[in-house]
Short mmCIF file of C-alpha atoms and ligand atoms in Angstrom, two decimals:
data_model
loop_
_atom_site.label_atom_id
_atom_site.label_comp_id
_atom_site.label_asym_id
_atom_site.label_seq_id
_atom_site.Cartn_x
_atom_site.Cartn_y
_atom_site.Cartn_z
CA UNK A 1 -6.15 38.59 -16.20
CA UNK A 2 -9.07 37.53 -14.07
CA UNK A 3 -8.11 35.09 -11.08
CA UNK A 4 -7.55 31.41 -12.48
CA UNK A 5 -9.01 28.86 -10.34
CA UNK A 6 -8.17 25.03 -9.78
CA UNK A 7 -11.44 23.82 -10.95
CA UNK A 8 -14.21 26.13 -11.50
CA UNK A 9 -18.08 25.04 -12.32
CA UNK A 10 -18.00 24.85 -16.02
CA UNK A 11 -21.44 25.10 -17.95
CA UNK A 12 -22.35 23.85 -20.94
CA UNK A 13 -25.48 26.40 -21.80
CA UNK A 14 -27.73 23.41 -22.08
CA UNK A 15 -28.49 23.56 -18.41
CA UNK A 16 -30.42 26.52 -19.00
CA UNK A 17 -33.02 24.34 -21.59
CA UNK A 18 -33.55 21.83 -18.83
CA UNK A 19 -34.08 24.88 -16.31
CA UNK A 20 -36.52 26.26 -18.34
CA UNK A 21 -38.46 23.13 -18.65
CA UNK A 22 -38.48 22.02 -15.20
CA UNK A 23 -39.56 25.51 -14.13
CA UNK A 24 -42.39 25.24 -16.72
CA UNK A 25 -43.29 21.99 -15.47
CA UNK A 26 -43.83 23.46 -11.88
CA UNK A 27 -42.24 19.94 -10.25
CA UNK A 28 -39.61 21.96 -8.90
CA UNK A 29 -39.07 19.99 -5.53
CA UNK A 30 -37.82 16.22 -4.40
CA UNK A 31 -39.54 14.74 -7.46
CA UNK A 32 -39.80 14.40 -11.05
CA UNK A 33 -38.40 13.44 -14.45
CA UNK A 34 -35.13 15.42 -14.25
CA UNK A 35 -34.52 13.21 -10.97
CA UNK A 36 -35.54 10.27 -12.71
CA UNK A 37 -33.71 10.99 -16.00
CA UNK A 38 -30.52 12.12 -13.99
CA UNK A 39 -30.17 8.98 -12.44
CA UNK A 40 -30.95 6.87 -15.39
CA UNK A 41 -28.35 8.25 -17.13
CA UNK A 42 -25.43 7.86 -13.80
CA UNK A 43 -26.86 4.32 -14.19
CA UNK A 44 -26.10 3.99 -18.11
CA UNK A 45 -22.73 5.86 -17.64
CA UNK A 46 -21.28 3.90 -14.62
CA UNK A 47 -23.03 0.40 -15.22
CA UNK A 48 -24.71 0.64 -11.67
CA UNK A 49 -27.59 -1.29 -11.15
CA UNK A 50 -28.89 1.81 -9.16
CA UNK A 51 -28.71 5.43 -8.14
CA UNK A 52 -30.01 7.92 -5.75
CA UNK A 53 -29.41 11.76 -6.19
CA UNK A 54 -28.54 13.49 -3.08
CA UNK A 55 -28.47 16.81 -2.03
CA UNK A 56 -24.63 16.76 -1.81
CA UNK A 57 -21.80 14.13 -2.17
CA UNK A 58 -21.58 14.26 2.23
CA UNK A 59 -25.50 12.90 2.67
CA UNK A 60 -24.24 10.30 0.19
CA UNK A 61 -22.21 9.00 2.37
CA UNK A 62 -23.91 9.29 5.41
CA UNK A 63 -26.75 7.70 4.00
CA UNK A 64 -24.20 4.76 2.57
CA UNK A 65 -22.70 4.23 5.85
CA UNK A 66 -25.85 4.19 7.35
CA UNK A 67 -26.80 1.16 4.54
CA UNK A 68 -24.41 -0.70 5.69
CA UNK A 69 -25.03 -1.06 9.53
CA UNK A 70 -22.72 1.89 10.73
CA UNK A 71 -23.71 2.64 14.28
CA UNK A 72 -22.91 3.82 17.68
CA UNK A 73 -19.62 2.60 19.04
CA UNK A 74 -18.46 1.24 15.57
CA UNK A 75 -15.55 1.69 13.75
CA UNK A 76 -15.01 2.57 10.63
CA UNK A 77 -11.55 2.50 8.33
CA UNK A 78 -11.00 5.96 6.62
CA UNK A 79 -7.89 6.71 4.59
CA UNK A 80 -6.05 9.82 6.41
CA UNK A 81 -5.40 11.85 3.31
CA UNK A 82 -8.62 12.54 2.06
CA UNK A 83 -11.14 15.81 2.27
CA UNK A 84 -12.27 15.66 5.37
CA UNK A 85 -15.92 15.04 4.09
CA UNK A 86 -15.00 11.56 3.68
CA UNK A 87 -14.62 11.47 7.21
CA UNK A 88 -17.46 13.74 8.54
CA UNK A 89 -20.59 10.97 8.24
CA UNK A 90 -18.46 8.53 10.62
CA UNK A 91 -19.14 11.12 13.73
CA UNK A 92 -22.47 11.85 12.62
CA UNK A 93 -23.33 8.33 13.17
CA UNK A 94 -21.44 7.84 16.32
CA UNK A 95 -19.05 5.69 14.96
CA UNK A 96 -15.51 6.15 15.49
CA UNK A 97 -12.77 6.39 12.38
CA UNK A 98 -9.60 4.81 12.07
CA UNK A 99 -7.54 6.28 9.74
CA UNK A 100 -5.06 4.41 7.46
CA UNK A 101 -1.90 5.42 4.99
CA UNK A 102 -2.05 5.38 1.43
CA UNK A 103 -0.22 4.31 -1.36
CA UNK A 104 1.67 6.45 -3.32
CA UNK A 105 -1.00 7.75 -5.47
CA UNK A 106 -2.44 8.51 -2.46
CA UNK A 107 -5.00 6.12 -2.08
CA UNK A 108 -5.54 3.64 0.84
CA UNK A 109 -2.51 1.06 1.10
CA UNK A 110 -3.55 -2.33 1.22
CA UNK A 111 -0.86 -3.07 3.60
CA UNK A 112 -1.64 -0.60 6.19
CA UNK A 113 -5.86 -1.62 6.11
CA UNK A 114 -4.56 -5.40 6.37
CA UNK A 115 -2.75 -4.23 9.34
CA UNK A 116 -5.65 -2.19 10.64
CA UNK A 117 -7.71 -4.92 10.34
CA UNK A 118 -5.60 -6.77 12.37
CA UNK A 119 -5.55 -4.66 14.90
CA UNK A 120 -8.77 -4.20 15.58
CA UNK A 121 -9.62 -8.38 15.52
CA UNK A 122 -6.98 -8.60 18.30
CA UNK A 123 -8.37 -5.49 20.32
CA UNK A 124 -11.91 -6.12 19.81
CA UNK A 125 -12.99 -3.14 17.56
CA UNK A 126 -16.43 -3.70 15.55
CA UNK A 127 -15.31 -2.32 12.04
CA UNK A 128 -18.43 -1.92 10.29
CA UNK A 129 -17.11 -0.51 6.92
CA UNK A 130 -14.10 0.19 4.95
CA UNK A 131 -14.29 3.78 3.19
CA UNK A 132 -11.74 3.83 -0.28
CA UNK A 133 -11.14 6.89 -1.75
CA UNK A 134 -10.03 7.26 -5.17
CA UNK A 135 -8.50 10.35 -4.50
CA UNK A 136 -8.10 13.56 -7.45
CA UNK A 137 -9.78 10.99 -9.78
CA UNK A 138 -7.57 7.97 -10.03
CA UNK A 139 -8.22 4.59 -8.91
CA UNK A 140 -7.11 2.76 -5.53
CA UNK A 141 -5.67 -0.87 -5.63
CA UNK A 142 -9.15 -2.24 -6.09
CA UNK A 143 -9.05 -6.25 -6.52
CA UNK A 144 -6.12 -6.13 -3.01
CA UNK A 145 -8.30 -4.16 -1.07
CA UNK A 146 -11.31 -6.32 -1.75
CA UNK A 147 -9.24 -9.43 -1.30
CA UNK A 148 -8.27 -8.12 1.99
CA UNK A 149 -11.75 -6.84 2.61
CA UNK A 150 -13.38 -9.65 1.90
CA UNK A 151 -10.72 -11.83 4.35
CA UNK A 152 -13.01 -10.09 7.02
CA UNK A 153 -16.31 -10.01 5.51
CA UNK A 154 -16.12 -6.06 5.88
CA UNK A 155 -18.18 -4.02 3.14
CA UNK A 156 -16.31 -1.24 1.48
CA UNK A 157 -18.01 2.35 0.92
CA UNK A 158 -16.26 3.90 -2.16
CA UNK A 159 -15.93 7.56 -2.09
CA UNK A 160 -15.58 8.12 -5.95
CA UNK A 161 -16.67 11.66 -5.38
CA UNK A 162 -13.64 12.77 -7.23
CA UNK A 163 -13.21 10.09 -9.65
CA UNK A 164 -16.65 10.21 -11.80
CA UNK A 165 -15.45 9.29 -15.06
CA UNK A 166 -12.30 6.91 -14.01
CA UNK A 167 -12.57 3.07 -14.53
CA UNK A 168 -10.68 -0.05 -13.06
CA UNK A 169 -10.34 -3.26 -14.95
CA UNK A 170 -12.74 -1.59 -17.63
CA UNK A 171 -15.47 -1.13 -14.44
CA UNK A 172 -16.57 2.13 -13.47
CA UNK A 173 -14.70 3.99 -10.09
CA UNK A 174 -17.97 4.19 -7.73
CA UNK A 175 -19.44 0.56 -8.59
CA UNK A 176 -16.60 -1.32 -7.22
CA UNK A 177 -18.10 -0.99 -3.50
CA UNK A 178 -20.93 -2.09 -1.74
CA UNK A 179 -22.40 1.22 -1.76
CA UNK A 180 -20.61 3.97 -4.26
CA UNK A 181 -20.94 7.76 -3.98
CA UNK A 182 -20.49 10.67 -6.47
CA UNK A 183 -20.48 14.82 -5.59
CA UNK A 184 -21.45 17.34 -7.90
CA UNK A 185 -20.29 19.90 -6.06
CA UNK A 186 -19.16 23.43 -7.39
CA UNK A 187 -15.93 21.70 -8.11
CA UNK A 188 -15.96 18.66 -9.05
CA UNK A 189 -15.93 17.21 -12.55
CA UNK A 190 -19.03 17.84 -13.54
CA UNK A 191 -21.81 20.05 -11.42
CA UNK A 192 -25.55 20.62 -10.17
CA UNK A 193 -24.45 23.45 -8.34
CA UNK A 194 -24.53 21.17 -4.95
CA UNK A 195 -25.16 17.57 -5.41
CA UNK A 196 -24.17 13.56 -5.03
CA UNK A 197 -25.48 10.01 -5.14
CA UNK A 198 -25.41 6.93 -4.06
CA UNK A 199 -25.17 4.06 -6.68
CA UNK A 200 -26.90 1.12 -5.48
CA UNK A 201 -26.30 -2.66 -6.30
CA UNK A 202 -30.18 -3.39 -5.25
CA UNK A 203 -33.51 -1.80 -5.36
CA UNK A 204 -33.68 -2.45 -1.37
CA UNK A 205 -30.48 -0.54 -0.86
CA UNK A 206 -32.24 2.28 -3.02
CA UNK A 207 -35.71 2.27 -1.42
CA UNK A 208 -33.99 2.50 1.93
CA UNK A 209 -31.70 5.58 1.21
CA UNK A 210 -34.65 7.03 -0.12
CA UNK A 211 -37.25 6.56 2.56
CA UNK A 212 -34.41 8.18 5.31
CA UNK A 213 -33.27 11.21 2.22
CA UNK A 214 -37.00 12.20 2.03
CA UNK A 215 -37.44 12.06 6.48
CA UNK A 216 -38.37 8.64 7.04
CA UNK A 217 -42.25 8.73 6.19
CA UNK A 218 -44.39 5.80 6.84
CA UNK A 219 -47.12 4.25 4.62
CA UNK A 220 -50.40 6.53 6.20
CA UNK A 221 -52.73 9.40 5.06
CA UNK A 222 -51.09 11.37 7.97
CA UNK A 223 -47.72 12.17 9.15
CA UNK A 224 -46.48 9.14 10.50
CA UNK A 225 -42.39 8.30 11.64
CA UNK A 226 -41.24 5.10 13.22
CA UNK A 227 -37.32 6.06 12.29
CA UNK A 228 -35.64 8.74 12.44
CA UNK A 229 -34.96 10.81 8.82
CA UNK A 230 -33.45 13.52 7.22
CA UNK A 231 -33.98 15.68 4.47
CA UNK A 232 -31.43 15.13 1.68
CA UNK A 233 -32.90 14.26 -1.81
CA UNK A 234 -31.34 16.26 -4.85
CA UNK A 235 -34.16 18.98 -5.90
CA UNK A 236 -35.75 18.26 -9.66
CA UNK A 237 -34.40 21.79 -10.82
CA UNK A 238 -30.75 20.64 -9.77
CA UNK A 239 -31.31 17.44 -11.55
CA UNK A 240 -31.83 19.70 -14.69
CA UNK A 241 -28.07 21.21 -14.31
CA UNK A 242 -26.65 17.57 -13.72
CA UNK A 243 -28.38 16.06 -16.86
CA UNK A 244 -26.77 18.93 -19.49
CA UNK A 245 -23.56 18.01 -17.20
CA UNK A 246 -23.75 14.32 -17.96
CA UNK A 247 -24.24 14.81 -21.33
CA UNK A 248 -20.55 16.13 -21.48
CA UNK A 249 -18.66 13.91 -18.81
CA UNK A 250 -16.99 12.09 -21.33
CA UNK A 251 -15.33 15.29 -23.34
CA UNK A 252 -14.77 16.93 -19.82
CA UNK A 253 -12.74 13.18 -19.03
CA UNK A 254 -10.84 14.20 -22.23
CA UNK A 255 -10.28 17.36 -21.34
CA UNK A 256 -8.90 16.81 -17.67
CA UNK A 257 -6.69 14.70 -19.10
CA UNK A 258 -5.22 17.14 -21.71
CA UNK A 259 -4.92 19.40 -19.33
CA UNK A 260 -2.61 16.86 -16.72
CA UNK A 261 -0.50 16.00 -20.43
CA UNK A 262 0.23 19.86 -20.87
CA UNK A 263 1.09 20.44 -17.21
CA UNK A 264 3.10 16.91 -17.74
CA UNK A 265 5.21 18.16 -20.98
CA UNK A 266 6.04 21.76 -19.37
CA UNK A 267 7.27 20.17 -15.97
CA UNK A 268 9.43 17.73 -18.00
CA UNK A 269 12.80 20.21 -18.32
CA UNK A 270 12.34 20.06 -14.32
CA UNK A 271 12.99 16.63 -13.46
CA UNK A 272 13.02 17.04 -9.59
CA UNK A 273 8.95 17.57 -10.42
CA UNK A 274 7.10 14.50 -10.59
CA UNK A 275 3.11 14.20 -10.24
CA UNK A 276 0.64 11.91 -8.15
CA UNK A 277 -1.35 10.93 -11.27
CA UNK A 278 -0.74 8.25 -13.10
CA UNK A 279 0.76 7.95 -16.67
CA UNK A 280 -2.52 8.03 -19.17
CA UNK A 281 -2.66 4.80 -20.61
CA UNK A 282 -1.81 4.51 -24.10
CA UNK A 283 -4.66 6.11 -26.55
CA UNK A 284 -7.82 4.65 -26.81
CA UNK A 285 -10.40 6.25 -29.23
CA UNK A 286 -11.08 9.80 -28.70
CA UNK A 287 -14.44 9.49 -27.62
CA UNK A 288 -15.48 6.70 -25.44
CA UNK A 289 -19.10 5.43 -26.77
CA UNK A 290 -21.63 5.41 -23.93
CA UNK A 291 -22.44 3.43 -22.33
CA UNK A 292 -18.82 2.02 -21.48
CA UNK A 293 -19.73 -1.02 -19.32
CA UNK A 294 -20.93 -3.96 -18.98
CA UNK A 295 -23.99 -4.44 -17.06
CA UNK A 296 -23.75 -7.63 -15.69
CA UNK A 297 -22.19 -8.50 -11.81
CA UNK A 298 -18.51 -8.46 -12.30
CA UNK A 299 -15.87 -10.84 -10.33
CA UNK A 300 -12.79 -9.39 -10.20
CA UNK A 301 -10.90 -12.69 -9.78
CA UNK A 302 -11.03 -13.77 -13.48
CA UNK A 303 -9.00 -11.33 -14.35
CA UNK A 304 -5.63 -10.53 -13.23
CA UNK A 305 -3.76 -7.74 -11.83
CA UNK A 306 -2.11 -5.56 -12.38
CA UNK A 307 -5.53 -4.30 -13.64
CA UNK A 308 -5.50 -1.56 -15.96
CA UNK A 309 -6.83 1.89 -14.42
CA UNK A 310 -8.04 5.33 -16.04
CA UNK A 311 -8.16 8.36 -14.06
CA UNK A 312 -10.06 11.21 -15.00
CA UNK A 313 -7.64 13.84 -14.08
CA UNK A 314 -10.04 16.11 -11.68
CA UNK A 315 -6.93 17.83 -10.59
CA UNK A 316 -3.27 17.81 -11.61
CA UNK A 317 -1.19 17.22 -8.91
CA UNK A 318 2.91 17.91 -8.90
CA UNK A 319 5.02 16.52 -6.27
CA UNK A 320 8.24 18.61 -5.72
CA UNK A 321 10.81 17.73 -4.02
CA UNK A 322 10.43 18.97 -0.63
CA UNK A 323 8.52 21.40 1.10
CA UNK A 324 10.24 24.35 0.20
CA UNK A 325 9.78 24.11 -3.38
CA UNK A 326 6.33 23.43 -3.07
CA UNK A 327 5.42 27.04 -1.05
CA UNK A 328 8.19 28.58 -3.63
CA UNK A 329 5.68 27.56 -6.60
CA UNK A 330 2.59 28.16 -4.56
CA UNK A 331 3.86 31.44 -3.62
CA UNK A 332 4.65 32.43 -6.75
CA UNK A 333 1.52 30.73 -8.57
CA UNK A 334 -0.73 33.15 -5.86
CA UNK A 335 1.31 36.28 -6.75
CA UNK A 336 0.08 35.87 -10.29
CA UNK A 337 -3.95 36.22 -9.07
CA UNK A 338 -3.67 31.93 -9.90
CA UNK A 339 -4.93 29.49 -7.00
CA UNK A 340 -2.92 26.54 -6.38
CA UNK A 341 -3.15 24.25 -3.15
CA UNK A 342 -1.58 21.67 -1.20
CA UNK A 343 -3.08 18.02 -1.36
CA UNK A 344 -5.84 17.05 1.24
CA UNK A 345 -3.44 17.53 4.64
CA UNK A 346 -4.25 14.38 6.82
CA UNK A 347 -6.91 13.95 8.63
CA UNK A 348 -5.10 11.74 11.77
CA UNK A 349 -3.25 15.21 11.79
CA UNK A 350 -6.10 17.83 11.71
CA UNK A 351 -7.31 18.71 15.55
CA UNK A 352 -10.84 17.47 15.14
CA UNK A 353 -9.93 13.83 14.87
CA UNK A 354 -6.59 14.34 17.24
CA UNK A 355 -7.95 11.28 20.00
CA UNK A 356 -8.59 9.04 16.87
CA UNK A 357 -6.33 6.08 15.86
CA UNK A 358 -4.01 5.65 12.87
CA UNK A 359 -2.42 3.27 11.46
CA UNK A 360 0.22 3.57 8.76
CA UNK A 361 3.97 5.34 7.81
CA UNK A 362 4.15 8.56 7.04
CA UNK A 363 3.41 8.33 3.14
CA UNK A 364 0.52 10.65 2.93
CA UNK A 365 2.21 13.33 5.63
CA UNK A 366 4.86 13.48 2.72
CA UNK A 367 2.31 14.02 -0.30
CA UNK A 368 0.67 16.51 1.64
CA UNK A 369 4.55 18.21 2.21
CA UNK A 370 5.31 18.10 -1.54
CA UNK A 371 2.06 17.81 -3.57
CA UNK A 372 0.31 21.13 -4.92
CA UNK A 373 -2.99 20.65 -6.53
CA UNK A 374 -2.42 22.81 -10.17
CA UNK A 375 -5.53 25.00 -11.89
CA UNK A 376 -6.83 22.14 -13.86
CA UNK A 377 -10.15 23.85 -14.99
CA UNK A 378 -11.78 22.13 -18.23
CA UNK A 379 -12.74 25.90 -19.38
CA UNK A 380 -8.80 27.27 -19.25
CA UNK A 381 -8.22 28.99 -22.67
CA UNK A 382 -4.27 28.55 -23.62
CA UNK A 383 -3.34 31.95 -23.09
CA UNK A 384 -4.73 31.21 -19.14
CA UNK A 385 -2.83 28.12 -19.22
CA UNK A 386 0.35 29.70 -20.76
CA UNK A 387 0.05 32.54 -18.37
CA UNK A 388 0.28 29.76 -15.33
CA UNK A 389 3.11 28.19 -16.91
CA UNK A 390 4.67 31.46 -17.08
CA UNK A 391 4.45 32.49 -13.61
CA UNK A 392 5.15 28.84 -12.06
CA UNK A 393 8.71 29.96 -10.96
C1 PLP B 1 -16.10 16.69 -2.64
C2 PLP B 1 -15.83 15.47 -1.86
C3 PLP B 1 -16.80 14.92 -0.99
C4 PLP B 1 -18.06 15.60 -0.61
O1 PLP B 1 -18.86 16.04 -1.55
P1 PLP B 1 -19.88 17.29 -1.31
O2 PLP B 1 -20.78 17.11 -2.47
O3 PLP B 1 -19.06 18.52 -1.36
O4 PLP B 1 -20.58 17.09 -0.02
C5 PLP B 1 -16.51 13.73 -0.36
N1 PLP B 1 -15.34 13.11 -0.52
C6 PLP B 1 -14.37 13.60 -1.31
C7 PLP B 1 -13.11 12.85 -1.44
C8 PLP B 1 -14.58 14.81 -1.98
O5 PLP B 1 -13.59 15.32 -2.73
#
């Protein structure tokens, strides 16, 4: 049995069509109708008014925080139990992050960024963004983090790099923000090898990303810089690989969420296991028409909460019941050639951000004790999935 892996690019054979016609096309740089189409169709999918592809889910966000003011000496609110990409653009902007609990789906409590922001009124800290996560695909309390957000006129940067796919309150995860960002890295629900974007709720917002992803170029016949730039647009050929992706998101949602019920059904003669995803939601039809939402600006407060969520299931995560029983199953898992790994371990605890503040309990310290990420791979045959059951204790 060849090593099973948690989440492993998974191609279509389509990509190579659109390969093959972008290479015959010769635009195989920072332009062209791949780009162009790619985006249209995150637009179409998601509902965003607009979208930039990026030359990885990380210059999504650094461009995003840069949209939204982030600067020396600011702060910025970061939930601690996240990959530490999330985290990454705050330095390279020489802004500071404050780092904030989570809920127990392991997404940013309201509670603990009301108290944050709190803090930082009465001590004087600039917070120039909020960053939500909606962490292994499902979706963060959105309508009483914006309520609280709002309370302080603070713009929120959603990181839905995991959660392509997921909804809340019927809106796409990634539109909910100011600024929303998607990865298509290696392993992430769908791929372009390496890959994100920004979506965009104005063409301003989407001219400006661009003009700093393409290094800041001036109107002039000649070279000509007044700010400073970088080079991260999404090449054409990549685009080519993310449009035969797209084209499948919503049977790959289908099929990440299969996966979580079958991991859900064998855990249930254990009941010490639990998981960090949520319960689907009762059926809906099997394939979701496209596209799902509405295009117009949404306000969240005509409707009511509890909102309904769905996740997309990028990963199935188990939550055991302490420590030990985690690395027991881990242990085991790895001894079998099959990769399994602990959730995100906290950021407020990894050395690089050790002077930095948090605020919070110690939920997340306790999903990252108990949780193990499980293969959750969309291309798993049964026997592979079978053979990971079997070797689980
Ligand atoms: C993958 C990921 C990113 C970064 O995406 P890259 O495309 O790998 O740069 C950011 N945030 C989260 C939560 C992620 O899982």
């Amino acid at each position: 049995m060849n090593r099973i892996y948690l989440s492993p690019p998974h191609l279509t054979g389509k990509e190579q069509t659109y390969l093959q016609e972008v290479l015959a096309s010769n635009w195989i740089t920072s332009a062209g109708k791949m780009l162009d189409e790619f985006e249209a169709m995150l637009c179409a999918y998601t509902g965003a008014s607009f979208a930039l592809a990026t030359n990885s889910g990380t210059s999504a966000i650094h461009l995003g925080l840069k949209l939204l003011g982030v600067g020396e000496g600011d702060y910025v609110i970061c939930p601690t139990l996240t990959f530490i990409a999330t985290a990454n653009p705050i330095l390279y902007l020489g802004a500071k992050p404050i780092f904030v609990d989570v809920d127990a789906w392991g997404n940013v409590a309201p509670e603990a960024l009301a108290e944050a922001l709190a803090y930082c009124a009465r001590e004087g800290r600039k917070v120039r963004a909020i960053i939500v996560v909606h962490l292994f695909g499902h979706s963060a309390q959105m309508h009483e983090l914006i309520t609280i957000a709002d309370a302080y006129n603070i713009p929120i940067l959603e990181d839905a790099a995991e959660a392509l796919g997921g909804t809340y309150a019927g809106k796409a995860l990634g539109t909910w923000g100011r600024v929303g960002v998607l990865s298509f890295n290696g392993n992430k629900i769908i791929t372009t090898s390496g890959g994100g974007a920004l979506l965009l709720p104005t063409a301003e917002m989407r001219e400006k990303a661009l003009f700093w992803a393409t290094q800041a170029k001036d109107q002039a016949p000649h070279y000509q810089h007044s700010e400073m730039g970088y080079n991260y647009r999404l090449s054409n050929v990549l685009a080519g690989v993310g449009k035969a992706q797209m084209e499948v998101l919503p049977v790959r949602v289908a099929q990440k969420r299969e996966i979580f019920e079958k991991w859900r059904i064998f855990f249930q003669k254990y009941p010490t296991v639990s998981f960090l995803n949520p319960l689907p939601l009762p059926a809906r039809s099997p394939s979701p028409p496209v596209p799902l939402f509405s295009l117009q600006p949404f306000n969240p407060s005509t409707l009511l909460p509890p909102y309904p969520s769905t996740s997309n299931y990028w990963l199935t995560v188990a939550l055991f019941e302490h420590y030990e029983m985690r690395e027991k199953v881990r242990l085991s898992l790895e001894k079998a050639n099959i990769e399994s790994r602990p959730v995100w371990k906290p950021l407020h605890l990894q050395p690089v951000f050790a002077q930095d503040i948090y605020i919070g309990g110690r939920v997340a310290e306790g999903i990252f004790q108990r949780g193990l990420c499980l293969p959750s791979g969309t291309a798993m045959t049964d026997e592979e999935m079978q053979y990971c059951f079997k070797n689980v204790f």
